[in-house]
Amino acid sequence: MKEQNWRDFLRMKVFVRPYACQLGLMIVIGLAGSALGLVQPYLSKYLVDNALLRRDVHALMISAVLMFAATVAGSILSYVSGYGYMRVSASMLLDMRLKVYTHLHALSPRFYARARLGDLVSRLNGDVAEVQRISSDFFLTTLTNALFIAGSLGMMIWLSWKLFFVGIVLIPFSIALFRFFQIRMNLLARELRERSAAIGTLFVETLLGVRLVACFNSSEYESERFRSRNDSFVSTLMRFQSTSMLGRTVPGTLLTAATTAVFVYGGQQIIAGQMTMGTLVAFMAYHSRLLSPVQSLLGLSASLSSAKVSLSRVLELLDAPIEVTEQPDAVAVSAVHRSIEFRDVTLRHDGRAVLDDVSFEIPAGMFSVIVGPSGGGKSTIADLMVRLLDPDAGAVMIDGLDLKRTRLSDLRRTVVLIDQSPYLFHGTLYENIAYAKPFVGRVAVEQAAHAAGLTELLRGLPEGLNTVAGERGLTLSAGERQRVAIARAFLAKPEVLILDEPSAALDAACERELVDNLRWAFAGKTLIAITHKPALASVADHILYIKDGRVVEAVSV
Ligand SMILES: Nc1ncnc2c1ncn2[C@@H]1O[C@H](COP(=O)(O)OP(=O)(O)OP(=O)(O)O)[C@@H](O)[C@H]1O
Ligand SMILES: [Mg+2]
């Protein structure tokens, strides 16, 4: 599992590559800042041995000025590199989030049938932010601290190798202790993120289903479920925190013990006249400064375990395969002249054939109706026609051209599907209708609204088309939502329009008017309605009966 996680970090290189030069520059500036930090303790040796012990004021002034200059220059360089590095890493992580986001948009209904919304949001938001938090200073902190540690160790050996051994003898124990805590934290970090996602999922699911919760008096039950998930989150959080605190402090405390040893041994050397006072002061300065970068590296690798977990959760999303893809030599499609044909199409969900070796043709330029019992596979047929799904066997074709060979954007301009339960964004009715063609003029949107039978509704609304539809269009009735979706279709004016249960929420009079309007607006184009209602079928030019994933009958009127 550990090895896998490290490989995950290697996969970040596609996001790092475009910024490699800028990152490199910031790291060089950061390293220069930390090299300046290394000079300071050595200046204290000069200060003690040459200025203080020899009572030389000139030397005192020189060392004071140099110390001040080194500190200021070092701080400026660290600030510049830290700021620049943060900027670059923020851009990198934006790229990553965007990539995950566009990937999610390309995944099929099969993926979403299984995915949990709360979990997806938690990965896209929380996990990406966690990766960003760590990676925003990972390279810089690691390299500058590593340089500082290596430089300090070198200077310490140079000053007194005996003292050096006394100073570092405890370090391996400290690292071993740290590794022990780190392994525990790895496991706890994953558990923590999963528990947090479980809470998010519960929120999203019960809030989306708030009507169901109310109707079945389940509010208390849901609160109890939330409480229990929260309890297990908090208990993992506490275990994570205590492990994290122990992991940060115990190894560090061990290192502090080494400082005492250096003091004792160095003091003895000075008393015996084998070491200058300045050497011990400089050595102590290096040694005491060693603690903070070592702790910061140890702390960083602790955060790294949590970032590793988040990264693998993000990469799991990116690894979800995209089923519907466009071939490199995809061809344009802009109209249907003869027919849309299903040839020997089989589509399985979880191994069960929803459509079983189905063949039929829907003639172009006519009004066709697909009729059949619930669960018979009608909506699946619609999904196949716009390539939300691809068949497991056989082909869906426009004028003999396999849809898999067409350009996706062309196909979805040519064939438009209005879903069985149409989706509305939280925005005005205008924005919701104009979604089909965002840059079309107001007049066209109004015409589409009227053609879809929204005139009455709009007349009753003080703000007309500027009325806000509410989250998922919930300020509207089901029939009104459906008409907004149909207005979108009028605006898009595709060559082929598929309406999945267009009149399920409409009364007979509205349905009649809708069909008349559709036939008029789509005269000469291909109109396909999926329905349970025989009334719609009675006005169609072509009827297809579907049952249990098979075509029972095809009738041309
Ligand atoms: N993602 C999925 N995973 C598993 N099974 C699925 C999935 N999507 C649909 N099904 C199954 O496929 C079958 C056909 O579904 P489909 O939505 O095409 O039916 P339908 O004819 O449109 O029904 P209705 O008239 O009720 O809308 C159903 O039995 C359904 O359970
Ligand atoms: Mg359906």
Coordinates of C-alpha atoms and ligand atoms in Angstrom, one line a residue:
M1 CA 0.0 0.0 0.0
K2 CA 2.8 2.3 0.9
E3 CA 4.6 1.7 -2.4
Q4 CA 1.4 2.4 -4.3
N5 CA 1.0 5.7 -2.5
W6 CA 4.5 6.8 -3.4
R7 CA 3.8 6.0 -7.0
D8 CA 0.8 8.2 -6.7
F9 CA 3.1 11.2 -6.1
L10 CA 5.0 10.4 -9.2
R11 CA 1.7 10.7 -11.1
M12 CA 1.6 14.4 -10.0
K13 CA 4.4 15.1 -12.5
V14 CA 2.0 15.9 -15.3
F15 CA 0.7 18.8 -13.2
V16 CA 4.2 19.9 -12.1
R17 CA 5.8 19.8 -15.5
P18 CA 4.2 23.0 -16.9
Y19 CA 5.5 25.0 -13.9
A20 CA 8.9 23.3 -13.6
C21 CA 10.9 26.4 -14.4
Q22 CA 9.1 28.7 -12.1
L23 CA 9.2 26.1 -9.3
G24 CA 12.9 25.6 -9.9
L25 CA 13.6 29.4 -9.6
M26 CA 11.6 29.6 -6.4
I27 CA 13.5 26.7 -4.9
V28 CA 16.9 28.2 -5.9
I29 CA 15.9 31.5 -4.2
G30 CA 14.7 29.5 -1.1
L31 CA 18.0 27.5 -1.0
A32 CA 20.0 30.8 -1.2
G33 CA 18.0 32.1 1.8
S34 CA 18.6 29.0 3.8
A35 CA 22.4 29.0 2.9
L36 CA 22.5 32.5 4.4
G37 CA 21.0 31.1 7.6
L38 CA 23.9 28.7 7.8
V39 CA 26.4 31.6 7.9
Q40 CA 25.0 33.1 11.1
P41 CA 26.1 30.6 13.8
Y42 CA 29.6 30.6 12.3
L43 CA 29.7 34.4 12.7
S44 CA 29.0 33.8 16.4
K45 CA 32.3 31.9 16.7
Y46 CA 34.1 34.9 15.2
L47 CA 32.2 37.1 17.6
V48 CA 33.2 35.2 20.7
D49 CA 36.8 34.2 19.8
N50 CA 37.9 37.3 17.8
A51 CA 35.8 40.1 19.3
L52 CA 34.7 39.3 22.8
L53 CA 37.7 37.3 24.1
R54 CA 40.2 39.7 22.4
R55 CA 38.2 42.8 23.4
D56 CA 38.3 44.0 19.8
V57 CA 35.5 46.6 19.1
H58 CA 36.2 46.7 15.4
A59 CA 35.7 43.0 15.0
L60 CA 32.6 43.3 17.2
M61 CA 31.0 45.8 14.8
I62 CA 32.0 43.8 11.7
S63 CA 30.4 40.6 13.1
A64 CA 27.3 42.5 14.3
V65 CA 26.8 44.1 10.8
L66 CA 27.4 40.8 9.0
M67 CA 24.9 39.0 11.3
F68 CA 22.2 41.6 10.7
A69 CA 22.8 41.7 7.0
A70 CA 22.7 37.9 6.7
T71 CA 19.4 37.8 8.7
V72 CA 17.7 40.5 6.6
A73 CA 18.9 39.1 3.3
G74 CA 17.9 35.5 4.4
S75 CA 14.4 36.7 5.4
I76 CA 13.8 38.5 2.2
L77 CA 14.8 35.5 0.1
S78 CA 12.7 33.2 2.1
Y79 CA 9.7 35.5 1.8
V80 CA 10.1 35.9 -2.0
S81 CA 10.5 32.1 -2.5
G82 CA 7.6 31.2 -0.2
Y83 CA 5.2 33.7 -1.8
G84 CA 6.2 32.7 -5.4
Y85 CA 6.1 29.0 -4.6
M86 CA 2.6 29.3 -3.1
R87 CA 1.4 31.1 -6.3
V88 CA 2.8 28.4 -8.6
S89 CA 1.4 25.5 -6.5
A90 CA -2.0 27.1 -6.4
S91 CA -2.1 27.1 -10.2
M92 CA -0.9 23.5 -10.2
L93 CA -3.7 22.4 -8.0
L94 CA -6.3 24.4 -9.9
D95 CA -5.2 22.4 -13.0
M96 CA -5.7 19.2 -11.0
R97 CA -9.1 20.1 -9.7
L98 CA -10.2 21.1 -13.2
K99 CA -8.9 17.9 -14.6
V100 CA -10.9 15.9 -12.0
Y101 CA -14.0 18.1 -12.6
T102 CA -13.9 17.6 -16.4
H103 CA -13.2 13.9 -15.9
L104 CA -16.3 13.6 -13.7
H105 CA -18.4 15.3 -16.5
A106 CA -17.2 12.7 -19.0
L107 CA -18.2 9.7 -16.8
S108 CA -21.3 7.6 -17.8
P109 CA -24.6 7.3 -16.0
R110 CA -23.3 3.8 -14.9
F111 CA -20.7 5.6 -12.8
Y112 CA -23.2 7.9 -11.3
A113 CA -25.7 5.2 -10.6
R114 CA -23.1 3.8 -8.1
A115 CA -21.3 7.0 -7.0
R116 CA -22.3 8.9 -3.9
L117 CA -22.7 12.6 -4.4
G118 CA -21.4 13.6 -0.9
D119 CA -18.3 11.4 -1.4
L120 CA -17.6 12.9 -4.8
V121 CA -17.9 16.5 -3.4
S122 CA -15.7 15.5 -0.5
R123 CA -13.0 14.2 -2.9
L124 CA -13.2 17.1 -5.2
N125 CA -13.2 19.7 -2.4
G126 CA -11.6 18.3 0.8
D127 CA -9.1 15.9 -0.7
V128 CA -7.9 18.2 -3.4
A129 CA -7.5 21.0 -0.8
E130 CA -5.5 18.6 1.4
V131 CA -3.2 17.7 -1.4
Q132 CA -2.8 21.4 -2.1
R133 CA -2.1 22.2 1.5
I134 CA 0.8 19.8 1.7
S135 CA 2.2 20.2 -1.8
S136 CA 2.1 24.0 -1.5
D137 CA 5.2 23.9 0.6
F138 CA 6.5 20.4 0.2
F139 CA 9.4 20.8 -2.1
L140 CA 10.5 24.1 -0.7
T141 CA 10.3 23.1 2.9
T142 CA 12.0 19.8 2.2
L143 CA 14.8 21.1 0.2
T144 CA 15.6 24.2 2.2
N145 CA 15.5 22.3 5.5
A146 CA 17.5 19.4 4.0
L147 CA 20.1 21.9 2.9
F148 CA 20.1 23.6 6.3
I149 CA 20.5 20.2 8.0
A150 CA 23.3 19.0 5.7
G151 CA 25.1 22.4 6.0
S152 CA 24.8 22.4 9.8
L153 CA 26.0 18.8 10.1
G154 CA 29.0 19.7 7.9
M155 CA 29.8 22.7 9.9
M156 CA 29.5 20.7 13.2
I157 CA 31.9 18.1 11.9
W158 CA 34.3 20.8 10.9
L159 CA 34.1 22.5 14.2
S160 CA 34.5 19.4 16.3
W161 CA 33.9 15.8 15.1
K162 CA 33.9 14.4 18.6
L163 CA 31.2 16.8 19.7
F164 CA 29.4 16.0 16.6
F165 CA 29.1 12.3 17.5
V166 CA 27.9 13.2 20.9
G167 CA 25.3 15.4 19.3
I168 CA 23.9 13.0 16.8
V169 CA 24.0 9.7 18.6
L170 CA 20.3 9.9 19.5
I171 CA 19.1 10.9 16.1
P172 CA 18.6 7.3 14.7
F173 CA 16.4 6.5 17.7
S174 CA 14.4 9.6 17.2
I175 CA 13.8 8.7 13.5
A176 CA 12.9 5.1 14.4
L177 CA 10.3 6.5 16.9
F178 CA 9.0 8.8 14.3
R179 CA 8.6 6.0 11.7
F180 CA 6.6 4.1 14.3
F181 CA 4.1 7.0 14.7
Q182 CA 4.0 7.7 11.0
I183 CA 2.8 4.2 10.0
R184 CA 0.0 4.5 12.5
M185 CA -0.9 7.9 11.2
N186 CA -1.1 6.6 7.6
L187 CA -3.8 4.2 8.5
L188 CA -5.7 6.8 10.7
A189 CA -5.6 9.5 8.0
R190 CA -7.4 7.3 5.5
E191 CA -10.0 6.3 8.1
L192 CA -10.5 9.9 9.0
R193 CA -11.1 11.0 5.4
E194 CA -13.5 8.2 4.9
R195 CA -15.5 9.0 8.0
S196 CA -15.6 12.6 7.0
A197 CA -16.9 11.7 3.6
A198 CA -19.5 9.4 5.2
I199 CA -20.9 12.4 7.1
G200 CA -20.9 14.5 3.9
T201 CA -22.7 11.8 2.1
L202 CA -25.3 11.5 4.7
F203 CA -25.9 15.3 4.6
V204 CA -26.3 15.4 0.8
E205 CA -28.5 12.3 0.7
T206 CA -30.9 13.3 3.4
L207 CA -31.1 16.9 2.3
L208 CA -31.9 15.8 -1.2
G209 CA -34.5 13.5 0.2
V210 CA -35.8 16.0 2.7
R211 CA -39.4 15.4 1.6
L212 CA -39.1 11.7 2.1
V213 CA -37.6 12.2 5.6
A214 CA -40.5 14.5 6.5
C215 CA -43.2 12.2 5.1
F216 CA -41.9 9.2 6.9
N217 CA -41.2 11.0 10.2
S218 CA -37.6 10.0 9.9
S219 CA -36.0 13.2 11.1
E220 CA -35.1 11.7 14.5
Y221 CA -33.7 8.5 12.9
E222 CA -31.6 10.6 10.5
S223 CA -30.3 12.7 13.4
E224 CA -29.4 9.5 15.2
R225 CA -27.5 8.3 12.1
F226 CA -25.7 11.6 11.9
R227 CA -24.8 11.5 15.6
S228 CA -23.4 8.0 15.3
R229 CA -21.4 8.8 12.2
N230 CA -20.1 12.0 13.9
D231 CA -19.1 10.0 17.0
S232 CA -17.0 7.6 15.0
F233 CA -15.5 10.6 13.1
V234 CA -14.6 12.3 16.4
S235 CA -13.2 9.2 17.9
T236 CA -10.9 8.6 14.9
L237 CA -10.0 12.3 14.9
M238 CA -8.9 12.1 18.5
R239 CA -6.8 9.0 17.9
F240 CA -5.3 10.8 14.8
Q241 CA -4.6 14.0 16.9
S242 CA -3.0 12.2 19.8
T243 CA -0.8 10.0 17.5
S244 CA 0.1 13.2 15.5
M245 CA 1.0 15.1 18.6
L246 CA 3.1 12.2 20.0
G247 CA 4.7 11.8 16.6
R248 CA 5.7 15.4 16.6
T249 CA 6.9 15.7 20.2
V250 CA 8.4 12.4 21.4
P251 CA 11.1 12.2 18.7
G252 CA 11.9 15.9 19.1
T253 CA 12.2 15.6 22.9
L254 CA 14.7 12.8 22.4
L255 CA 16.8 15.2 20.3
T256 CA 16.7 17.8 23.0
A257 CA 18.3 15.3 25.4
A258 CA 21.3 15.4 23.0
T259 CA 21.7 19.1 23.5
T260 CA 22.4 18.5 27.2
A261 CA 25.0 15.9 26.3
V262 CA 26.7 18.4 24.0
F263 CA 26.8 21.0 26.7
V264 CA 28.3 18.6 29.2
Y265 CA 30.9 17.2 26.9
G266 CA 31.8 20.6 25.2
G267 CA 32.1 22.2 28.6
Q268 CA 34.6 19.6 29.8
Q269 CA 36.6 20.2 26.6
I270 CA 36.8 23.9 27.2
I271 CA 37.7 23.4 30.9
A272 CA 40.5 21.0 29.7
G273 CA 41.6 23.8 27.2
Q274 CA 41.0 21.6 24.2
M275 CA 38.3 23.8 22.6
T276 CA 37.7 27.5 22.3
M277 CA 34.7 29.1 23.8
G278 CA 33.7 30.4 20.3
T279 CA 33.7 26.9 18.9
L280 CA 31.3 25.6 21.5
V281 CA 29.0 28.6 21.1
A282 CA 29.0 28.2 17.3
F283 CA 28.5 24.4 17.7
M284 CA 25.6 24.9 20.1
A285 CA 24.1 27.4 17.7
Y286 CA 24.2 24.9 14.8
H287 CA 23.0 22.1 17.1
S288 CA 20.1 24.1 18.5
R289 CA 19.0 25.3 15.1
L290 CA 19.1 21.7 13.9
L291 CA 16.1 20.9 16.0
S292 CA 13.6 23.1 14.2
P293 CA 14.3 21.9 10.6
V294 CA 14.4 18.3 11.8
Q295 CA 11.1 18.8 13.5
S296 CA 9.7 20.5 10.5
L297 CA 10.8 17.7 8.2
L298 CA 9.3 15.1 10.6
G299 CA 6.1 17.1 10.8
L300 CA 6.0 17.5 7.0
S301 CA 6.3 13.8 6.5
A302 CA 3.5 13.3 9.0
S303 CA 1.3 15.6 6.9
L304 CA 2.5 13.8 3.9
S305 CA 0.8 10.6 5.1
S306 CA -2.5 12.5 5.1
A307 CA -1.8 14.0 1.7
K308 CA -1.0 10.6 0.3
V309 CA -4.4 9.3 1.3
S310 CA -6.1 12.3 -0.1
L311 CA -4.1 12.0 -3.3
S312 CA -5.1 8.4 -3.8
R313 CA -8.7 9.3 -3.2
V314 CA -8.5 12.0 -5.9
L315 CA -6.6 9.7 -8.3
E316 CA -9.3 7.0 -7.8
L317 CA -11.7 9.5 -9.5
L318 CA -9.3 10.2 -12.3
D319 CA -8.9 6.4 -12.8
A320 CA -12.6 5.8 -13.2
P321 CA -12.7 4.8 -16.8
I322 CA -14.5 7.0 -19.4
E323 CA -16.7 4.7 -21.3
V324 CA -17.9 7.1 -24.0
T325 CA -14.9 8.4 -25.9
E326 CA -14.3 10.1 -29.2
Q327 CA -12.2 8.4 -31.9
P328 CA -9.2 10.4 -33.2
D329 CA -10.6 10.3 -36.7
A330 CA -14.2 11.1 -35.7
V331 CA -16.4 12.4 -38.5
A332 CA -18.9 15.3 -38.5
V333 CA -22.6 14.7 -38.3
S334 CA -25.2 17.4 -38.7
A335 CA -28.4 15.9 -39.9
V336 CA -30.3 12.7 -40.3
H337 CA -31.6 11.9 -43.8
R338 CA -32.8 8.3 -43.6
S339 CA -33.0 6.9 -40.1
I340 CA -31.6 6.2 -36.7
E341 CA -30.9 2.5 -36.6
F342 CA -30.3 0.1 -33.7
R343 CA -28.6 -3.0 -35.1
D344 CA -28.3 -6.0 -32.8
V345 CA -27.9 -3.8 -29.8
T346 CA -27.3 -5.4 -26.4
L347 CA -26.8 -3.3 -23.3
R348 CA -26.0 -4.8 -20.0
H349 CA -26.1 -3.4 -16.5
D350 CA -24.3 -5.5 -13.9
G351 CA -24.3 -8.4 -16.3
R352 CA -28.1 -8.3 -16.8
A353 CA -29.2 -7.5 -20.4
V354 CA -31.4 -4.4 -20.3
L355 CA -31.6 -4.4 -24.1
D356 CA -31.1 -7.8 -25.6
D357 CA -30.1 -8.0 -29.3
V358 CA -32.5 -5.2 -30.3
S359 CA -32.9 -4.1 -33.9
F360 CA -35.2 -1.4 -35.2
E361 CA -35.2 1.8 -37.3
I362 CA -36.6 5.2 -36.5
P363 CA -37.4 7.0 -39.8
A364 CA -36.0 10.5 -40.2
G365 CA -38.3 13.5 -40.5
M366 CA -41.2 11.9 -38.7
F367 CA -42.9 11.8 -35.3
S368 CA -42.1 8.5 -33.7
V369 CA -43.3 7.2 -30.4
I370 CA -41.6 4.5 -28.2
V371 CA -44.1 2.9 -26.0
G372 CA -43.7 0.2 -23.4
P373 CA -44.0 -0.8 -19.7
S374 CA -41.9 0.7 -17.0
G375 CA -38.4 -0.7 -16.8
G376 CA -38.6 -2.0 -20.3
G377 CA -35.5 -0.1 -21.5
K378 CA -37.0 3.0 -23.1
S379 CA -34.8 5.6 -21.3
T380 CA -31.8 3.4 -22.0
I381 CA -32.6 3.6 -25.7
A382 CA -32.6 7.4 -25.4
D383 CA -29.3 7.3 -23.6
L384 CA -27.8 5.3 -26.4
M385 CA -29.0 7.7 -29.0
V386 CA -27.1 10.6 -27.4
R387 CA -24.2 8.3 -26.4
L388 CA -24.5 8.8 -22.7
L389 CA -24.0 5.0 -22.9
D390 CA -22.4 2.9 -25.6
P391 CA -23.9 -0.6 -26.5
D392 CA -22.0 -3.6 -25.2
A393 CA -22.7 -5.3 -28.6
G394 CA -24.1 -4.1 -31.9
A395 CA -24.3 -0.5 -33.0
V396 CA -26.5 2.6 -33.0
M397 CA -26.3 4.4 -36.4
I398 CA -27.3 7.6 -38.0
D399 CA -27.8 7.0 -41.8
G400 CA -25.6 3.9 -41.5
L401 CA -22.8 5.7 -39.6
D402 CA -22.0 4.2 -36.2
L403 CA -22.4 6.9 -33.5
K404 CA -19.1 5.8 -32.1
R405 CA -17.4 7.2 -35.2
T406 CA -19.1 10.7 -34.9
R407 CA -17.7 13.7 -33.2
L408 CA -19.4 13.8 -29.8
S409 CA -20.1 17.6 -29.8
D410 CA -21.7 17.3 -33.3
L411 CA -23.8 14.4 -32.2
R412 CA -25.1 16.2 -29.1
R413 CA -25.9 19.3 -31.2
T414 CA -27.8 17.1 -33.7
V415 CA -29.6 14.9 -31.3
V416 CA -31.0 16.5 -28.1
L417 CA -32.5 14.5 -25.2
I418 CA -35.0 16.0 -22.8
D419 CA -34.8 13.8 -19.7
Q420 CA -37.6 12.0 -17.9
S421 CA -37.0 14.2 -14.8
P422 CA -35.5 17.3 -16.3
Y423 CA -32.9 19.1 -14.3
L424 CA -33.1 22.9 -13.5
F425 CA -30.2 24.9 -12.1
H426 CA -30.6 27.4 -9.4
G427 CA -31.1 30.4 -11.6
T428 CA -33.8 32.4 -13.4
L429 CA -36.2 30.8 -15.8
Y430 CA -34.5 32.8 -18.5
E431 CA -31.1 31.3 -17.7
N432 CA -32.5 27.9 -17.5
I433 CA -34.1 28.0 -20.9
A434 CA -31.2 29.9 -22.5
Y435 CA -28.8 27.1 -21.2
A436 CA -29.4 25.4 -24.5
K437 CA -28.0 28.4 -26.4
P438 CA -26.5 30.9 -24.0
F439 CA -25.9 33.7 -26.4
V440 CA -29.3 33.8 -28.1
G441 CA -31.4 36.9 -27.8
R442 CA -34.2 37.5 -25.4
V443 CA -36.9 37.3 -28.1
A444 CA -35.9 33.8 -29.0
V445 CA -36.0 32.7 -25.4
E446 CA -39.5 34.2 -25.0
Q447 CA -40.7 32.5 -28.1
A448 CA -39.4 29.2 -26.9
A449 CA -41.1 29.7 -23.5
H450 CA -44.4 30.4 -25.2
A451 CA -44.1 27.5 -27.6
A452 CA -43.5 25.2 -24.6
G453 CA -46.7 26.4 -23.0
L454 CA -45.2 28.6 -20.3
T455 CA -47.3 31.7 -21.2
E456 CA -49.9 31.2 -18.5
L457 CA -47.2 30.6 -15.8
L458 CA -45.1 33.6 -16.9
R459 CA -48.2 35.9 -16.9
G460 CA -48.8 35.0 -13.2
L461 CA -45.2 35.7 -12.2
P462 CA -44.4 39.4 -11.4
E463 CA -40.8 38.9 -12.6
G464 CA -41.7 36.8 -15.5
L465 CA -38.7 35.0 -17.1
N466 CA -36.5 36.6 -14.4
T467 CA -38.1 34.6 -11.7
V468 CA -35.6 32.3 -9.8
A469 CA -36.4 28.6 -10.3
G470 CA -34.9 27.5 -7.0
E471 CA -32.5 24.7 -6.4
R472 CA -33.3 22.0 -9.0
G473 CA -36.3 24.1 -10.0
L474 CA -38.2 23.2 -6.9
T475 CA -40.2 26.4 -6.9
L476 CA -42.0 25.0 -10.0
S477 CA -44.5 22.2 -10.4
A478 CA -43.4 19.1 -12.1
G479 CA -45.3 20.0 -15.2
E480 CA -43.8 23.5 -15.2
R481 CA -40.3 22.1 -14.9
Q482 CA -41.0 19.8 -17.8
R483 CA -42.2 22.7 -19.9
V484 CA -39.0 24.7 -19.1
A485 CA -37.0 21.7 -20.3
I486 CA -39.1 21.6 -23.5
A487 CA -38.5 25.3 -24.0
R488 CA -34.8 24.5 -24.0
A489 CA -35.5 22.0 -26.7
F490 CA -37.4 24.6 -28.8
L491 CA -34.5 26.9 -28.4
A492 CA -31.9 24.3 -29.3
K493 CA -33.9 23.3 -32.4
P494 CA -31.9 20.1 -33.0
E495 CA -32.4 17.9 -36.0
V496 CA -33.5 15.1 -33.7
L497 CA -35.4 15.7 -30.5
I498 CA -36.0 12.9 -28.0
L499 CA -38.5 13.6 -25.3
D500 CA -38.6 11.1 -22.4
E501 CA -42.1 11.1 -21.0
P502 CA -42.8 14.7 -22.1
S503 CA -46.3 14.7 -21.0
A504 CA -46.2 12.6 -17.9
A505 CA -46.9 15.6 -15.7
L506 CA -49.3 17.4 -18.2
D507 CA -53.1 17.2 -18.4
A508 CA -54.8 16.1 -21.7
A509 CA -55.3 19.7 -23.0
C510 CA -51.7 20.7 -22.3
E511 CA -50.5 17.5 -23.9
R512 CA -52.5 18.1 -27.0
E513 CA -51.2 21.7 -27.3
L514 CA -47.7 20.6 -26.7
V515 CA -47.8 17.9 -29.4
D516 CA -49.3 20.4 -31.9
N517 CA -46.6 22.9 -31.1
L518 CA -43.8 20.3 -31.3
R519 CA -45.1 19.0 -34.6
W520 CA -45.3 22.5 -36.0
A521 CA -41.9 23.6 -34.7
F522 CA -40.1 20.4 -35.7
A523 CA -41.9 19.9 -39.0
G524 CA -39.5 18.0 -41.3
K525 CA -37.2 17.1 -38.3
T526 CA -37.1 13.8 -36.4
L527 CA -39.2 13.9 -33.3
I528 CA -39.1 10.9 -30.9
A529 CA -41.3 10.7 -27.8
I530 CA -41.1 8.1 -25.2
T531 CA -44.3 7.5 -23.3
H532 CA -46.7 5.3 -21.4
K533 CA -49.7 7.2 -22.8
P534 CA -51.6 5.7 -25.7
A535 CA -53.0 9.2 -26.5
L536 CA -49.5 10.3 -27.7
A537 CA -49.1 7.2 -29.7
S538 CA -52.4 7.8 -31.5
V539 CA -51.0 10.9 -33.2
A540 CA -47.6 9.5 -34.1
D541 CA -46.4 8.5 -37.6
H542 CA -44.4 5.6 -36.3
I543 CA -44.8 3.5 -33.2
L544 CA -42.3 1.2 -31.6
Y545 CA -43.4 -1.2 -28.8
I546 CA -40.7 -2.1 -26.3
K547 CA -41.0 -4.8 -23.6
D548 CA -38.4 -6.4 -21.4
G549 CA -35.6 -5.1 -23.5
R550 CA -37.0 -6.3 -26.8
V551 CA -38.9 -4.8 -29.7
V552 CA -42.4 -6.3 -29.6
E553 CA -43.8 -4.5 -32.6
A554 CA -43.0 -1.6 -35.0
V555 CA -45.9 0.1 -36.7
S556 CA -45.9 2.8 -39.4
V557 CA -49.2 4.7 -39.5
Ligands
LIG1 N1 -27.1 2.2 -14.0 C1 -27.9 1.2 -13.9 N2 -27.5 0.1 -13.2 C2 -28.2 -1.1 -13.2 N3 -29.4 -1.2 -13.7 C3 -29.9 -0.1 -14.4 C4 -29.2 1.1 -14.5 N4 -30.0 2.0 -15.2 C5 -31.1 1.3 -15.6 N5 -31.1 0.1 -15.1 C6 -32.2 -0.9 -15.3 O1 -32.4 -1.0 -16.6 C7 -33.8 -1.3 -16.9 C8 -34.3 -0.3 -17.9 O2 -34.3 1.0 -17.4 P1 -34.9 2.2 -18.2 O3 -34.7 3.4 -17.4 O4 -34.4 2.2 -19.6 O5 -36.5 1.8 -18.2 P2 -37.7 2.7 -18.8 O6 -38.3 1.8 -19.9 O7 -37.3 4.0 -19.2 O8 -38.7 2.7 -17.6 P3 -39.7 3.9 -17.1 O9 -40.9 3.8 -18.0 O10 -40.1 3.5 -15.8 O11 -39.0 5.2 -17.2 C9 -34.5 -1.2 -15.5 O12 -34.8 -2.5 -15.1 C10 -33.4 -0.6 -14.6 O13 -33.5 -1.2 -13.4
MG2 MG -37.6 5.8 -18.5

